[in-house]
XYZ file of C-alpha atoms in Angstrom:
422
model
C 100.340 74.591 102.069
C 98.929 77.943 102.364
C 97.786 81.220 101.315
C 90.951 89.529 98.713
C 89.942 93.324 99.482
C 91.705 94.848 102.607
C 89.895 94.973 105.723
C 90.726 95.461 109.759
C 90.819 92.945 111.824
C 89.087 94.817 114.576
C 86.204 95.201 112.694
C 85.703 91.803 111.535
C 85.737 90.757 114.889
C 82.919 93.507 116.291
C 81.303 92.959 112.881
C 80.716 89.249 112.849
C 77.185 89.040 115.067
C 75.874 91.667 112.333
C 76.704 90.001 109.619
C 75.661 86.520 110.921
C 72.278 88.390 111.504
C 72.267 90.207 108.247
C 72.806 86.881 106.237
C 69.811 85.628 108.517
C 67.883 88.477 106.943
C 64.700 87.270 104.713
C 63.615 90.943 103.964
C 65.026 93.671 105.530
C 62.251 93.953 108.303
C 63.537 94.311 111.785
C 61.042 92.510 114.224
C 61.662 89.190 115.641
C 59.361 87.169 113.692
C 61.197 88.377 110.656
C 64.452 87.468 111.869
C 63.531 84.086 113.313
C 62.256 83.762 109.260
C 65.308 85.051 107.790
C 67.515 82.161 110.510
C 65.403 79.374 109.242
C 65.450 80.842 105.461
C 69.086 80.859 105.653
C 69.877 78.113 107.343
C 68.030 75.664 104.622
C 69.140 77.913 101.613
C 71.979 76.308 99.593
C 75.047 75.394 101.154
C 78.015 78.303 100.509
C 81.944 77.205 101.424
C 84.596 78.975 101.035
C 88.177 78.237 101.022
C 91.486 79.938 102.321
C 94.147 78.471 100.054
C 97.979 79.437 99.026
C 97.659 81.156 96.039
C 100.685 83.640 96.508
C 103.572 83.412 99.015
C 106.072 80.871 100.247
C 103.547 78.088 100.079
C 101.701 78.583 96.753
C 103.180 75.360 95.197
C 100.998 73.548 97.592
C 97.787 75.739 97.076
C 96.883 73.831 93.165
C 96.559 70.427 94.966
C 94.256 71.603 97.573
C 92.316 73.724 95.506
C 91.697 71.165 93.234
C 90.526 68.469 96.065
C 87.469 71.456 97.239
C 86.661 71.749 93.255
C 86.165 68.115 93.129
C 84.355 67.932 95.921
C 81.935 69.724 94.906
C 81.966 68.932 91.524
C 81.082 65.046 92.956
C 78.620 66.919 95.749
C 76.806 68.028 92.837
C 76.828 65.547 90.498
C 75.033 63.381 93.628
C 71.860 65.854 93.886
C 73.433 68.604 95.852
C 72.896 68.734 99.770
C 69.071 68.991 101.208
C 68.605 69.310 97.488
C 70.616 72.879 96.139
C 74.265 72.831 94.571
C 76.671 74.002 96.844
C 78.928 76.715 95.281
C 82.444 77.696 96.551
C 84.539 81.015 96.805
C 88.144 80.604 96.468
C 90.062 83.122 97.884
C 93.941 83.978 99.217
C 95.694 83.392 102.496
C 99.552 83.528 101.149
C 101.504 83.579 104.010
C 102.630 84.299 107.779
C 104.978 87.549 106.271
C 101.720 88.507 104.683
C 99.289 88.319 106.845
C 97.144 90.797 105.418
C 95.814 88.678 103.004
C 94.060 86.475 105.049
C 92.671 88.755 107.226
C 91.377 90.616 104.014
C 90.279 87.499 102.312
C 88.483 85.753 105.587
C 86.338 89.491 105.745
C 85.395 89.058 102.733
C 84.000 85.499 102.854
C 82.376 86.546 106.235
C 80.475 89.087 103.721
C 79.821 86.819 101.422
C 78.232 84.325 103.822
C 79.589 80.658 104.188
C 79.128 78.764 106.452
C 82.439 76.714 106.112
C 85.724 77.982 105.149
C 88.687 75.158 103.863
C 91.870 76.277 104.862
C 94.185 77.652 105.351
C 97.190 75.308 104.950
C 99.727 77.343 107.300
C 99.298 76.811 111.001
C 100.723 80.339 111.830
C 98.057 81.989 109.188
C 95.129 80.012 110.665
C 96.074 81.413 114.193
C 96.273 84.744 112.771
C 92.270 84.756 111.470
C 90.685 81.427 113.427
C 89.002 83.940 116.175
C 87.562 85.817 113.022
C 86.468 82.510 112.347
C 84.916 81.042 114.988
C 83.431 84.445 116.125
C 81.453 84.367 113.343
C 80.288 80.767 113.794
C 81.819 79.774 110.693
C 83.091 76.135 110.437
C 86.835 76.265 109.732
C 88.390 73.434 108.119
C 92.291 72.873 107.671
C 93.759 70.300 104.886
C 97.008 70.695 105.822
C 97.763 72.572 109.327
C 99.744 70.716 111.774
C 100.767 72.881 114.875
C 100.357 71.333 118.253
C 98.750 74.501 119.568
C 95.765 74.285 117.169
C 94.241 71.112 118.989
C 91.260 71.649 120.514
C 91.627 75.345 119.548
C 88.081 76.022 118.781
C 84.763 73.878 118.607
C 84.564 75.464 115.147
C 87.599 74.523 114.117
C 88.458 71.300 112.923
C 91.663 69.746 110.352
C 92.101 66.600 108.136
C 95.239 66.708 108.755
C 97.150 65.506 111.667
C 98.987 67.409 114.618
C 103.242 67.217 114.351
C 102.837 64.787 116.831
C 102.305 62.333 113.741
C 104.593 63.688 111.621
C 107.326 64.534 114.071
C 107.188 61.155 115.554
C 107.211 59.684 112.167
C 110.072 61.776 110.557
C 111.850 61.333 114.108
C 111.863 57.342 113.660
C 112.915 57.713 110.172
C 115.775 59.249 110.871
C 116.999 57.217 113.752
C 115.909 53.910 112.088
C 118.654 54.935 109.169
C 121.198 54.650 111.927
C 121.628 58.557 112.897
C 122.584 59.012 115.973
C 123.583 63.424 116.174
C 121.180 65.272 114.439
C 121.116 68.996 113.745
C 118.130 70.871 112.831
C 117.863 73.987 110.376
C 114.131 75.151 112.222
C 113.158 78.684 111.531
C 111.089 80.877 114.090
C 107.457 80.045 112.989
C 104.877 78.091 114.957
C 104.885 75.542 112.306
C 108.401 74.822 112.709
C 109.189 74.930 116.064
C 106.101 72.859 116.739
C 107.579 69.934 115.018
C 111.057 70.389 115.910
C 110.087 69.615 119.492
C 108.136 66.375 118.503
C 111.405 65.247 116.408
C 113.212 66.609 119.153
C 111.673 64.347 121.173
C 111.577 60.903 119.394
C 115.165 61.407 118.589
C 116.204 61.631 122.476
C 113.875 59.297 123.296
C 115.341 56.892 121.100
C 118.734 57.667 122.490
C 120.204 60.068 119.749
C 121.339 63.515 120.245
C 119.934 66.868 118.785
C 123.360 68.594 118.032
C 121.895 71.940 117.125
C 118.509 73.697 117.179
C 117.100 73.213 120.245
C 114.828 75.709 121.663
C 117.067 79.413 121.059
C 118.671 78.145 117.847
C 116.132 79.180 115.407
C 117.140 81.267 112.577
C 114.699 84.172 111.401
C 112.364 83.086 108.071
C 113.158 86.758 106.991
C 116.772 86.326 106.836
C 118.565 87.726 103.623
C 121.261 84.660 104.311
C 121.088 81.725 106.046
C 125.238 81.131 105.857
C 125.713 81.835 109.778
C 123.266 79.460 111.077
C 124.473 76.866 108.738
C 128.162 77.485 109.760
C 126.557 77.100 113.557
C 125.005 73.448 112.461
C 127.766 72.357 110.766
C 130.211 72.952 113.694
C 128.405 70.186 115.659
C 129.343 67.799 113.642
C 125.407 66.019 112.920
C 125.492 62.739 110.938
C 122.040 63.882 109.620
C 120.247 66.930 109.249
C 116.404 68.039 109.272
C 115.500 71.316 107.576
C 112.104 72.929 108.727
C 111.394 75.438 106.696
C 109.621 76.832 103.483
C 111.098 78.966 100.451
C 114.251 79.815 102.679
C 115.054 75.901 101.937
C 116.057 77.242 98.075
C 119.000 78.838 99.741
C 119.874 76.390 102.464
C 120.124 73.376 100.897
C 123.224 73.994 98.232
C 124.842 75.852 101.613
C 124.438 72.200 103.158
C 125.820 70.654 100.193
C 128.749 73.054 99.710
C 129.494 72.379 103.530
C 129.874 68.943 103.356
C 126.419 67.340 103.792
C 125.461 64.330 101.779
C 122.227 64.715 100.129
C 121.262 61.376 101.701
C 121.452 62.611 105.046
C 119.391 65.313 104.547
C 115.533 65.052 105.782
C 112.736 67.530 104.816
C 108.978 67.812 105.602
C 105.943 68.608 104.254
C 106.495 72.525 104.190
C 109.324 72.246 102.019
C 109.304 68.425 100.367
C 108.446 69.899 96.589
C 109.836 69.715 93.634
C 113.395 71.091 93.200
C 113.911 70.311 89.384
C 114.324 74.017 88.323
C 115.946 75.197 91.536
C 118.917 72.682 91.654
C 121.746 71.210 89.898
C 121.030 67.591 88.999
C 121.784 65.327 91.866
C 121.441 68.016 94.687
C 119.009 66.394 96.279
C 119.412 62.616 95.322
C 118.697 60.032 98.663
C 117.295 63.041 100.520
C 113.792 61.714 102.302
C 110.956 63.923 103.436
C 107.581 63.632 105.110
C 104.208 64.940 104.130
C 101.105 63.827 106.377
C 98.021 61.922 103.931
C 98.038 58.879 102.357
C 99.316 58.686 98.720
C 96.700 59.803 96.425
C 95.713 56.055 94.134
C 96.357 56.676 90.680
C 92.630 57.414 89.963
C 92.344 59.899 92.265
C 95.301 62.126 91.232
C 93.414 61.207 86.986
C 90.158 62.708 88.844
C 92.233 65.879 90.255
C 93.979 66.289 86.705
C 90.572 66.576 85.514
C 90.032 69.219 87.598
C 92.999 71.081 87.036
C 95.090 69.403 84.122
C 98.386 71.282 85.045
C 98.511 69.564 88.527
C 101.603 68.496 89.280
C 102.031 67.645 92.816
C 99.182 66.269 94.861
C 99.502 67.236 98.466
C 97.034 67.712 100.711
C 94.758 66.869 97.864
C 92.483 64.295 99.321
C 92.562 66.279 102.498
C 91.132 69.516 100.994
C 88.276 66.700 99.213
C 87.474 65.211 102.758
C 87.073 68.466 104.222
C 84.516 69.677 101.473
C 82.539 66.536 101.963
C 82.399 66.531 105.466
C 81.472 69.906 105.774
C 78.616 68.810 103.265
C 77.955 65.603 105.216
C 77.349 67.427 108.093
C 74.793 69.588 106.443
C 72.516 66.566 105.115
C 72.745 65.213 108.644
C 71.606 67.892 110.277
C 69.679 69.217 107.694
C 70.503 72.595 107.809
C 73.182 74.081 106.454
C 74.102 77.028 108.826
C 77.690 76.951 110.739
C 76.275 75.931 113.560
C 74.297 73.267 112.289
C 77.730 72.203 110.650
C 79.505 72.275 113.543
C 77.160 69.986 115.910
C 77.699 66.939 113.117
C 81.151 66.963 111.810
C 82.382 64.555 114.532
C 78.994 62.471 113.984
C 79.968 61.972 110.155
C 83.892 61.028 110.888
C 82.701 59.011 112.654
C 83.321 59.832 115.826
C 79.882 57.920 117.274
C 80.305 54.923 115.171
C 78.529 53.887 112.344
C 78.440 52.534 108.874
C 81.488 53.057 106.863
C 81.030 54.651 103.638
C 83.555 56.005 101.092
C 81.755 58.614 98.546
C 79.517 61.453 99.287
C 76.319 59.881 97.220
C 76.671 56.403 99.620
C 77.118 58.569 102.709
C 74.141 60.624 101.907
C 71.958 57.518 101.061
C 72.852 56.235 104.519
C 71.593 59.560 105.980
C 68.606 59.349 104.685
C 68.022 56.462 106.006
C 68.232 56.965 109.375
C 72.030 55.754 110.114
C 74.952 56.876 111.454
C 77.850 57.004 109.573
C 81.588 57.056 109.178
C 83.054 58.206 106.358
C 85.865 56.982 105.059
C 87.775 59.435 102.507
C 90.243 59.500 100.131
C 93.209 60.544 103.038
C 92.473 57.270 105.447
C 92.419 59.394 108.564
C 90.581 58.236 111.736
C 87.442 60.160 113.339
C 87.478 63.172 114.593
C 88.615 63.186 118.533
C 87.653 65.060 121.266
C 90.098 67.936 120.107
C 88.868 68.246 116.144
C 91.630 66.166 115.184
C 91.918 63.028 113.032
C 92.440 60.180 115.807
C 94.759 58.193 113.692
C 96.260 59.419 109.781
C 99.094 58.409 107.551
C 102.665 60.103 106.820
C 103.891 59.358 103.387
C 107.522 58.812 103.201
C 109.330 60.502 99.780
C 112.647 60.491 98.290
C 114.465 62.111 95.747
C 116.120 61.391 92.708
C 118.826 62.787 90.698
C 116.089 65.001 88.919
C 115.250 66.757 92.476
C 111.899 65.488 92.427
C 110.775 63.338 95.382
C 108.648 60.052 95.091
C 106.779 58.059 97.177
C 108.258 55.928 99.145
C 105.982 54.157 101.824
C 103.392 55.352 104.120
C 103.463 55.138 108.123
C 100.072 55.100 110.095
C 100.118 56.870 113.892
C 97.735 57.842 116.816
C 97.052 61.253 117.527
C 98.035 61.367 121.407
């Protein structure tokens, strides 16, 4: 769910027109004829993404999944003739995390150099707010698998996500909780945008539904960059909650066995997508056995996590996945429909090929395209099952898979809910 030379910020932003211009450049010559050339030159060359995934930091464990789903893409992009005819080629680079923000503003600089028009990523809310006016000021299409703070909503015209606002997820995780019969529930929500963005939606749909948030209302955060976590969970536990949501990333390798120490049954215990991984080598056996968590996306079918694995055979987790796919190929989509492949061009049709307009369903890149050419409009339908784009660049309706754990600390699917983003 997250993530590279070292650059300023200051001069990315001031830098951006000029190296817009300079990638419009056909020849080095400075009059306007040549640089109306070079625009047209570049905007029908070959398309170039790039993506801002976790490869370091908290949220690494999330970054081969979504790496994988871009590679694929564009593997299958390829394989299909390319857009307007050129293979599209991808540069991976880092965004690690919020305590590291560095990297992302070093790695976005360095795609901005390197001239794509769309960047994937990143998968942390607070990261993307860090670099999205890098972004956009460059007119580079930005394209989240996996962020989910409220804030980012209608953030940018270039930015869009594939993933749904905490609205869904909150709501969803919110419901779950209270339809298991809790009726006091405490909340473990450090002080990151991610977090307390969804603590207010579960916040909500727990009050709403008449139940009582016994600790971690707005105040009650505890900070990510804690050494120890013991004094907020002594705070929790004092209010007596019959269930309890941690929202949080690696600092849930220390909080949970404090939980469980104090008292807490495993079963009462709820977790989202930031922290709903794999706990086999972290945990006695049985920790975590009846906990549930949440992670936004429809469950990958069985032949697309074989087509990942053949990607990246060491996959283990699949999360955000078909979200990081269905980003590359609308970004791609986009392209063929407006035949161009410049970030503004890209920008003007990503709502068109969701969908957003109506149109003909189609489910692969190669159908989508043949549908293009022919003159119709289009909604794709992709391997996470989220709605069109709305007004705000989000998905208008998406899925929230429900996993729990087993005695081996390793979650499994459990069901998936479908919501409106509101």
């Amino acid at each position: 769910m997250i993530r590279s030379t070292h650059a300023v910020r200051a001069a990315a932003l001031a830098g951006a027109a000029a190296l817009i211009l300079a990638a419009c450049s056909s020849g080095g010559g400075d009059s306007d004829d040549d640089a109306t050339e070079g625009s047209t030159a570049a905007a029908s060359g070959p398309l170039k993404i790039g993506s801002l995934l976790p490869q370091t930091g908290s949220l690494a464990y999330l970054g081969p999944p979504e790496i994988a789903g871009v590679d694929l893409a564009i593997k299958d992009i390829n394989e299909a003739g390319g857009v307007l005819g050129n293979d599209v080629t991808v540069e991976h680079t880092d965004s690690s995390d919020a305590d590291n923000a560095e990297v992302a503003t070093q790695s976005v600089t360095e795609l901005i150099s390197k001239k794509v028009s769309a960047i994937i990523g990143a998968a942390s809310s607070s990261v993307t707010l860090n670099v999205v006016d890098d972004i956009t000021n460059a007119k580079i299409v930005q394209v989240s698998p996996a962020n989910t703070a409220t804030k980012l909503s209608g953030y940018s015209p270039f930015y869009f996500r594939t993933a749904p606002p905490d609205t869904v997820q909150g709501s969803a995780l919110g419901n779950l909780i209270t339809g298991d019969g809790h009726e006091n529930v405490g909340i473990l929500v450090f002080n990151d945008d991610y977090g307390t963005s969804l603590r207010d939606v579960v916040e909500k749909t727990v009050e709403d539904a008449g139940g009582t948030i016994t600790y971690g209302k707005k105040g009650q955060e505890f900070d990510p960059k804690a050494s120890s976590f013991d004094s907020d969970i002594t705070a929790l536990l004092a209010t007596n909650p019959d269930a309890v949501v941690v929202l949080a990333f690696e600092q849930t390798k220390q909080i949970i066995p404090g939980l469980v120490a104090g008292g807490v049954s495993p079963a009462n215990i709820y977790l989202v997508d930031g922290n709903t991984a794999d706990y086999s080598a972290d945990f006695q056996p049985g920790t975590l056995e009846g906990a549930q968590g949440t992670i936004p996306g429809a469950f990958p079918s069985d032949d697309f996590q074989a087509r990942l694995k053949e990607v990246d055979p060491n996959l283990k987790d699949f999360a955000y996945g078909p979200e990081s796919y269905d980003a590359t190929i609308l970004v791609a989509l986009a392209a063929e429909k407006g035949k161009a492949t410049d970030g503004e061009t890209i920008q003007k049709n990503m709502a068109a090929v969701s969908g957003a307009d109506g149109g003909e369903k189609c489910t692969s890149f190669k159908d989508c395209v043949a549908l293009i050419k022919d003159g119709k409009d289009i909604q794709y339908a992709g391997q996470a099952g989220v709605g069109p784009f709305n007004a705000d660049n989000d998905p208008s309706s998406a899925f929230i898979g429900v996993y729990k754990y087993g005695a081996d600390n390793k979650n499994v699917w459990v069901k998936a809910v479908e919501g409106e983003v509101k």
